[in-house]
Coordinates of C-alpha atoms and ligand atoms in Angstrom, one line a residue:
M1 CA 125.5 96.8 108.4
S2 CA 124.0 97.5 111.6
S3 CA 121.6 95.2 113.6
P4 CA 118.0 96.7 114.1
S5 CA 117.0 97.2 117.5
S6 CA 113.9 95.1 119.0
A7 CA 112.5 98.7 120.0
D8 CA 112.8 100.1 116.4
T9 CA 110.9 97.0 115.0
R10 CA 108.0 97.6 117.3
T11 CA 107.4 101.1 116.1
D12 CA 105.8 102.6 112.9
A13 CA 108.1 105.7 113.6
L14 CA 110.9 103.9 111.4
F15 CA 108.4 103.1 108.8
A16 CA 106.2 106.2 108.1
P17 CA 109.2 108.3 106.9
A18 CA 110.4 105.3 104.8
V19 CA 107.0 105.1 103.3
D20 CA 107.2 108.9 102.6
A21 CA 110.6 108.3 100.9
A22 CA 109.0 105.4 98.8
L23 CA 106.3 107.8 97.5
S24 CA 108.7 110.6 96.6
T25 CA 110.9 108.5 94.7
V26 CA 108.0 106.8 92.7
R27 CA 106.5 110.3 92.0
R28 CA 110.1 111.7 90.9
N29 CA 110.3 108.6 88.5
I30 CA 107.0 109.0 86.9
P31 CA 108.0 111.9 84.3
T32 CA 111.5 110.1 83.9
F33 CA 109.9 107.1 82.3
D34 CA 106.1 108.4 81.2
R35 CA 104.7 105.6 78.9
L36 CA 108.0 103.7 79.0
Y37 CA 109.6 101.3 81.4
P38 CA 112.6 101.0 83.6
A39 CA 115.3 98.5 83.1
D40 CA 115.2 95.2 85.7
T41 CA 118.0 96.7 87.7
T42 CA 119.8 100.0 88.3
D43 CA 123.1 101.1 86.9
G44 CA 124.8 102.9 89.8
G45 CA 121.6 103.5 91.7
R46 CA 119.9 104.8 88.6
Y47 CA 117.6 103.0 86.3
P48 CA 118.0 103.3 82.6
L49 CA 115.4 102.7 80.1
R50 CA 115.0 99.3 79.5
P51 CA 117.2 98.5 76.9
A52 CA 116.0 97.9 73.4
H53 CA 115.8 93.8 72.6
G54 CA 114.9 91.9 69.5
A55 CA 111.8 93.9 68.0
F56 CA 111.4 95.8 71.1
A57 CA 112.3 99.6 71.0
E58 CA 114.2 100.9 74.0
G59 CA 111.8 101.4 76.9
G60 CA 109.6 98.6 75.6
N61 CA 107.2 96.2 77.8
Y62 CA 108.7 92.8 77.7
G63 CA 110.3 90.7 80.4
W64 CA 109.0 89.6 83.6
T65 CA 109.5 92.7 85.9
T66 CA 107.7 95.8 83.9
S67 CA 104.6 95.4 86.0
F68 CA 106.4 96.2 89.1
W69 CA 106.6 99.6 88.0
P70 CA 102.6 100.2 87.9
G71 CA 102.5 98.1 91.0
M72 CA 104.4 100.6 92.9
Q73 CA 102.2 103.3 91.3
W74 CA 99.3 101.4 92.6
L75 CA 100.7 101.3 96.2
A76 CA 101.5 105.0 95.8
Y77 CA 97.9 105.8 94.7
E78 CA 96.3 103.9 97.7
R79 CA 98.6 105.7 100.0
S80 CA 98.2 109.0 98.8
G81 CA 95.2 109.3 96.8
D82 CA 96.7 111.3 94.3
D83 CA 95.4 111.0 90.8
A84 CA 99.1 111.5 89.2
F85 CA 99.5 107.7 90.3
R86 CA 96.5 106.6 89.3
T87 CA 96.7 108.2 85.9
A88 CA 100.3 106.5 85.3
A89 CA 99.3 103.2 86.4
L90 CA 96.5 103.1 84.2
A91 CA 98.5 104.3 81.0
H92 CA 100.5 101.0 81.7
A93 CA 97.3 99.1 82.2
R94 CA 96.3 99.8 78.7
D95 CA 99.8 99.0 77.4
F96 CA 99.7 95.8 79.2
D97 CA 96.2 95.0 77.5
R98 CA 97.8 95.9 74.2
R99 CA 100.9 93.3 75.1
L100 CA 98.3 90.5 75.9
R101 CA 96.3 91.3 72.7
T102 CA 99.3 91.3 70.3
G103 CA 100.8 88.2 72.1
E104 CA 104.2 90.0 73.0
D105 CA 106.4 88.0 75.1
L106 CA 104.1 85.9 76.8
D107 CA 106.0 82.5 76.7
T108 CA 106.6 82.4 80.5
H109 CA 104.9 81.6 83.9
D110 CA 105.6 85.0 84.8
I111 CA 102.3 86.4 83.3
G112 CA 101.1 85.8 86.8
F113 CA 103.5 88.3 87.9
L114 CA 102.7 90.8 85.1
Y115 CA 99.3 90.5 85.0
T116 CA 98.1 90.6 88.8
L117 CA 99.9 94.1 89.4
A118 CA 99.2 95.5 85.6
S119 CA 95.7 94.1 85.5
V120 CA 94.1 92.6 88.5
A121 CA 95.2 95.5 90.7
P122 CA 93.1 98.3 88.7
W123 CA 90.2 95.9 88.7
R124 CA 90.3 95.4 92.5
L125 CA 91.0 99.3 92.9
L126 CA 88.8 100.7 90.2
G127 CA 86.6 98.1 88.9
D128 CA 88.5 98.6 85.7
E129 CA 86.4 96.4 83.1
D130 CA 88.9 96.3 80.3
A131 CA 91.7 95.2 82.9
R132 CA 89.6 92.6 84.1
Q133 CA 89.0 91.1 80.7
T134 CA 92.7 91.2 80.0
A135 CA 93.6 89.5 83.4
I136 CA 91.0 86.6 82.4
A137 CA 92.7 86.4 79.2
A138 CA 96.3 86.5 80.8
A139 CA 95.1 83.4 83.1
D140 CA 94.1 81.6 80.2
Q141 CA 97.6 82.1 78.4
L142 CA 99.1 80.8 81.8
M143 CA 96.8 77.7 81.9
T144 CA 98.5 76.7 78.4
R145 CA 101.6 76.0 80.4
F146 CA 100.1 73.3 82.6
L147 CA 101.5 69.9 81.9
E148 CA 99.7 66.7 82.2
P149 CA 100.6 64.2 83.5
A150 CA 103.2 66.2 86.0
G151 CA 100.7 68.6 87.1
I152 CA 102.9 71.5 86.9
I153 CA 102.9 74.8 85.2
Q154 CA 106.3 74.9 82.9
A155 CA 108.2 77.9 84.0
W156 CA 110.4 79.2 81.2
G157 CA 110.3 79.2 77.5
D158 CA 108.6 77.4 74.7
L159 CA 106.7 74.4 75.6
A160 CA 108.7 72.4 73.0
D161 CA 112.3 73.4 74.3
P162 CA 113.7 70.1 75.5
H163 CA 115.9 72.0 78.2
Q164 CA 113.0 73.7 79.8
R165 CA 110.1 71.1 79.0
G166 CA 108.8 69.6 82.5
R167 CA 110.7 72.1 84.7
T168 CA 109.4 74.5 87.2
I169 CA 110.8 76.9 89.6
I170 CA 109.9 78.0 93.1
D171 CA 109.2 81.6 92.0
S172 CA 106.1 80.1 89.9
L173 CA 104.3 80.1 93.4
M174 CA 104.0 83.9 93.0
N175 CA 102.0 83.0 89.6
M176 CA 99.2 81.1 91.0
P177 CA 97.3 84.4 92.4
L178 CA 96.4 85.3 88.7
L179 CA 94.7 81.6 88.5
M180 CA 93.0 82.0 91.6
W181 CA 91.8 85.3 90.8
A182 CA 90.3 84.0 87.5
Y183 CA 88.5 81.1 89.3
E184 CA 86.9 83.5 91.7
Q185 CA 85.9 85.7 88.7
T186 CA 84.4 83.0 86.4
G187 CA 83.6 79.9 89.1
Q188 CA 85.8 77.7 86.6
E189 CA 87.1 74.6 88.6
R190 CA 90.2 74.2 86.1
Y191 CA 92.0 77.2 87.6
V192 CA 92.0 75.9 91.2
D193 CA 92.7 72.5 90.2
A194 CA 95.9 73.7 88.4
V195 CA 96.6 75.7 91.7
R196 CA 96.3 72.7 94.1
R197 CA 98.1 70.4 91.8
H198 CA 101.1 72.7 91.0
T199 CA 101.8 73.9 94.6
E200 CA 101.4 70.2 95.8
Q201 CA 104.1 69.1 93.5
L202 CA 106.4 72.2 94.7
R203 CA 105.7 71.3 98.2
V204 CA 106.5 67.6 98.0
H205 CA 109.7 68.2 95.6
I206 CA 111.1 71.4 95.5
M207 CA 111.3 71.6 99.3
R208 CA 113.8 69.4 100.6
G209 CA 114.1 67.5 103.9
D210 CA 115.8 70.2 105.7
D211 CA 113.2 72.8 104.7
S212 CA 115.6 74.3 102.1
T213 CA 114.3 74.8 98.6
F214 CA 115.6 74.0 95.1
H215 CA 115.3 76.9 92.9
T216 CA 114.1 74.9 89.7
F217 CA 112.8 71.0 89.6
Y218 CA 112.2 68.8 86.6
W219 CA 109.5 66.3 85.9
D220 CA 109.4 63.7 83.0
P221 CA 107.2 65.4 80.5
V222 CA 105.8 62.3 79.3
T223 CA 105.6 60.0 82.5
G224 CA 105.1 62.8 84.9
E225 CA 107.8 61.4 87.2
P226 CA 109.7 63.7 89.3
L227 CA 113.5 63.9 87.9
R228 CA 115.8 66.0 89.8
G229 CA 116.3 69.7 91.4
A230 CA 119.0 72.3 90.1
T231 CA 119.7 75.8 90.3
E232 CA 119.8 78.5 88.0
Q233 CA 120.3 81.8 89.9
G234 CA 121.8 80.0 93.0
A235 CA 125.3 79.2 94.2
H236 CA 125.1 75.4 93.6
D237 CA 122.4 72.9 92.7
D238 CA 122.4 72.0 96.6
S239 CA 122.7 75.4 97.9
C240 CA 119.6 77.6 98.8
W241 CA 119.4 80.6 96.6
A242 CA 118.0 83.4 98.9
R243 CA 115.4 84.8 96.8
G244 CA 113.7 81.3 96.0
Q245 CA 113.3 80.6 99.7
A246 CA 111.6 83.9 100.2
W247 CA 109.3 83.4 97.1
G248 CA 108.6 80.0 99.1
I249 CA 107.3 81.9 102.1
Y250 CA 105.2 84.3 100.3
G251 CA 104.0 81.7 97.7
F252 CA 103.1 78.8 100.3
A253 CA 101.3 81.3 102.6
M254 CA 99.2 82.5 99.8
A255 CA 98.7 78.8 98.5
Y256 CA 97.0 78.2 102.1
R257 CA 94.9 81.3 101.7
F258 CA 93.7 79.9 98.4
T259 CA 93.3 76.2 99.2
G260 CA 92.8 76.2 103.0
D261 CA 95.2 73.1 103.0
E262 CA 97.1 73.0 106.3
R263 CA 100.2 71.3 104.5
M264 CA 100.7 74.8 102.6
L265 CA 100.7 76.7 105.7
D266 CA 103.3 74.4 107.3
A267 CA 105.5 74.5 104.2
A268 CA 105.5 78.3 104.7
H269 CA 106.5 78.1 108.3
R270 CA 109.1 75.7 107.1
C271 CA 110.5 78.2 104.4
A272 CA 110.3 80.8 107.0
R273 CA 112.2 79.2 109.6
Y274 CA 115.1 78.0 107.3
F275 CA 115.2 81.6 106.0
L276 CA 115.5 83.4 109.4
A277 CA 117.7 80.8 110.8
H278 CA 120.3 81.4 107.8
L279 CA 120.3 85.3 108.2
P280 CA 123.5 87.1 109.0
A281 CA 123.2 89.1 112.6
D282 CA 122.0 92.3 110.7
A283 CA 119.0 90.4 109.0
V284 CA 120.0 91.4 105.4
P285 CA 120.2 88.1 103.5
Y286 CA 123.2 87.1 101.5
W287 CA 122.1 86.3 97.8
D288 CA 122.5 82.6 98.8
L289 CA 121.8 81.2 102.2
V290 CA 124.7 79.1 102.2
Y291 CA 126.9 82.1 103.0
G292 CA 127.2 83.1 106.8
D293 CA 128.5 85.9 108.7
D294 CA 132.0 85.6 108.1
S295 CA 131.3 86.0 104.3
D296 CA 131.9 88.9 101.9
A297 CA 129.4 87.7 99.2
P298 CA 126.8 90.3 98.2
R299 CA 123.5 90.8 99.9
D300 CA 120.3 90.4 98.1
S301 CA 118.0 93.0 99.7
S302 CA 115.0 92.0 97.4
A303 CA 115.1 88.6 99.1
G304 CA 114.8 90.5 102.4
A305 CA 111.8 92.4 101.1
I306 CA 110.0 89.3 99.6
A307 CA 110.5 87.5 102.9
A308 CA 109.1 90.5 104.8
A309 CA 106.1 90.9 102.6
G310 CA 105.7 87.0 102.6
L311 CA 106.0 87.1 106.6
F312 CA 103.1 89.8 106.8
E313 CA 101.2 87.4 104.5
L314 CA 101.9 84.6 106.9
A315 CA 100.8 86.5 109.7
R316 CA 97.5 87.3 108.3
V317 CA 96.6 84.0 107.3
E318 CA 97.8 82.1 110.5
T319 CA 95.1 81.4 112.9
D320 CA 97.4 80.5 115.9
A321 CA 97.5 83.9 117.6
D322 CA 101.2 83.2 118.8
R323 CA 102.3 82.0 115.7
A324 CA 101.0 84.9 113.8
Q325 CA 102.5 87.5 116.2
Q326 CA 105.8 85.7 115.6
A327 CA 105.6 86.0 112.0
D328 CA 104.5 89.7 112.3
A329 CA 107.5 90.4 114.3
D330 CA 110.0 88.7 112.0
A331 CA 108.5 90.6 109.1
R332 CA 109.1 93.8 111.2
R333 CA 112.7 92.9 111.7
L334 CA 113.7 92.1 108.3
L335 CA 112.1 95.2 107.2
A336 CA 113.6 97.4 109.9
A337 CA 117.0 96.1 108.8
L338 CA 116.2 97.0 105.0
V339 CA 115.1 100.4 106.1
A340 CA 118.2 100.9 108.4
D341 CA 120.9 99.5 105.8
C342 CA 119.4 99.6 102.3
A343 CA 117.3 102.5 101.8
P344 CA 119.0 105.1 99.7
E345 CA 119.7 108.7 101.3
P346 CA 116.9 111.1 100.0
D347 CA 117.3 111.8 96.2
T348 CA 120.5 110.0 95.9
A349 CA 119.2 107.3 94.0
D350 CA 116.0 106.5 91.9
T351 CA 115.4 102.9 93.3
L352 CA 113.8 102.4 96.6
L353 CA 116.1 100.1 97.9
L354 CA 119.9 99.5 97.1
H355 CA 122.0 96.3 97.4
G356 CA 120.0 93.7 95.6
V357 CA 121.3 90.9 93.5
Y358 CA 119.5 89.8 90.1
D359 CA 121.5 86.9 88.9
L360 CA 124.9 86.7 90.3
P361 CA 126.2 83.5 88.2
K362 CA 125.6 85.6 85.2
S363 CA 126.9 88.7 86.9
N364 CA 123.8 90.3 86.3
G365 CA 122.5 93.1 88.7
V366 CA 124.8 92.7 91.4
D367 CA 124.5 95.2 94.3
E368 CA 122.0 97.1 92.5
G369 CA 118.6 98.1 93.1
N370 CA 115.7 96.2 91.1
L371 CA 112.3 96.5 90.4
W372 CA 110.9 93.6 92.4
G373 CA 112.9 94.5 95.4
D374 CA 111.5 98.0 95.1
Y375 CA 108.0 96.6 94.7
F376 CA 108.0 94.3 97.5
Y377 CA 109.9 96.8 99.9
F378 CA 107.0 99.1 99.3
E379 CA 104.4 96.4 99.6
A380 CA 106.0 95.4 102.9
L381 CA 106.2 99.2 104.1
T382 CA 102.4 99.2 103.2
R383 CA 101.6 96.3 105.2
A384 CA 103.6 97.4 108.3
T385 CA 101.7 100.5 108.2
N386 CA 98.2 99.6 107.1
P387 CA 97.5 96.2 108.5
D388 CA 94.1 96.4 106.5
W389 CA 95.6 96.6 103.2
T390 CA 94.2 94.3 100.7
P391 CA 96.8 92.5 98.7
Y392 CA 96.8 92.7 94.8
W393 CA 97.7 89.1 94.9
Ligands
LIG401 N1 111.5 85.4 89.3 C1 112.7 85.8 88.7 C2 113.8 86.0 89.8 O1 113.7 86.2 91.1 O2 114.9 86.4 89.5

């Protein structure tokens, strides 16, 4: 992989054609999937339909990644003004209304990922009242996972599952915006209280002293005592899963936007410093930051895309001009590396970004495109080329 030159990172000339390529891929994928959903990851650069699973038919709306598909359509609509994107994304919004109403596959903190992009986005962009009602109900569903006395939102599984009880994960920071949006809409303090307590628990316990992060952390569900960190998708319990660190950059930057708590801003900078200091020379992260320049470990382009989008958010919320400028430059450097090394040649793939990793320990989606990598790559390109863009989060 090549190193992006600093001249490239300062110019939009690199990013504008990448936005056009993203628009064209999203446009091409709409008739392929119609009202259905792509799988989490590509297979040889092409997204199959989401596999049938339990009671869900092929292409069904289950799992944590389906909203990234309408999320990309909303980005495309904003960029182009083309009603074809709006129509497609609104059809998915109605399907997410149905998923919520019928209670399908909602036992997860990922309701925040799902309903921010599927429902808050159309509310923000179009004032869609059905989407607003659905998003508030989704926030209430997420609140059922808030555990006293630990003060955390349980990440995965049934609340009674002994293996998952009292466990949360760094990715959960990205689910907080749904609660903050519900607070803004309703004025109910319980949403913002949950955000403050959950993010503070993560800041104190999921971050390590060297500014790396655990993927997951357990609290005693009865006493609320912090217990131990462990990984699920990283190399080891003590390593630093690259995507988790990237969720930390973006998630803590937003926690600062929501709470004004300077310690959250500091946490975002700490996550960013560690991430940037553990990149290879070409700035496309290995899937776990334990690997260095001499490694042949797979890269995770999606971690780079999330980190780039998160650094743009950090640049937006940071009030110190020098620090903001540095975060913006770092975001552009990461994004330029993705454009140079991970964007497919035109019309050769239906993913926006090659070379992602879903879950290497489970050999799932290794060196493939994935829906979240595509979404955050498109979001980062949007932020790079339109600094006035209003986040859905
Ligand atoms: N949020 C799940 C993942 O990043 O794999």
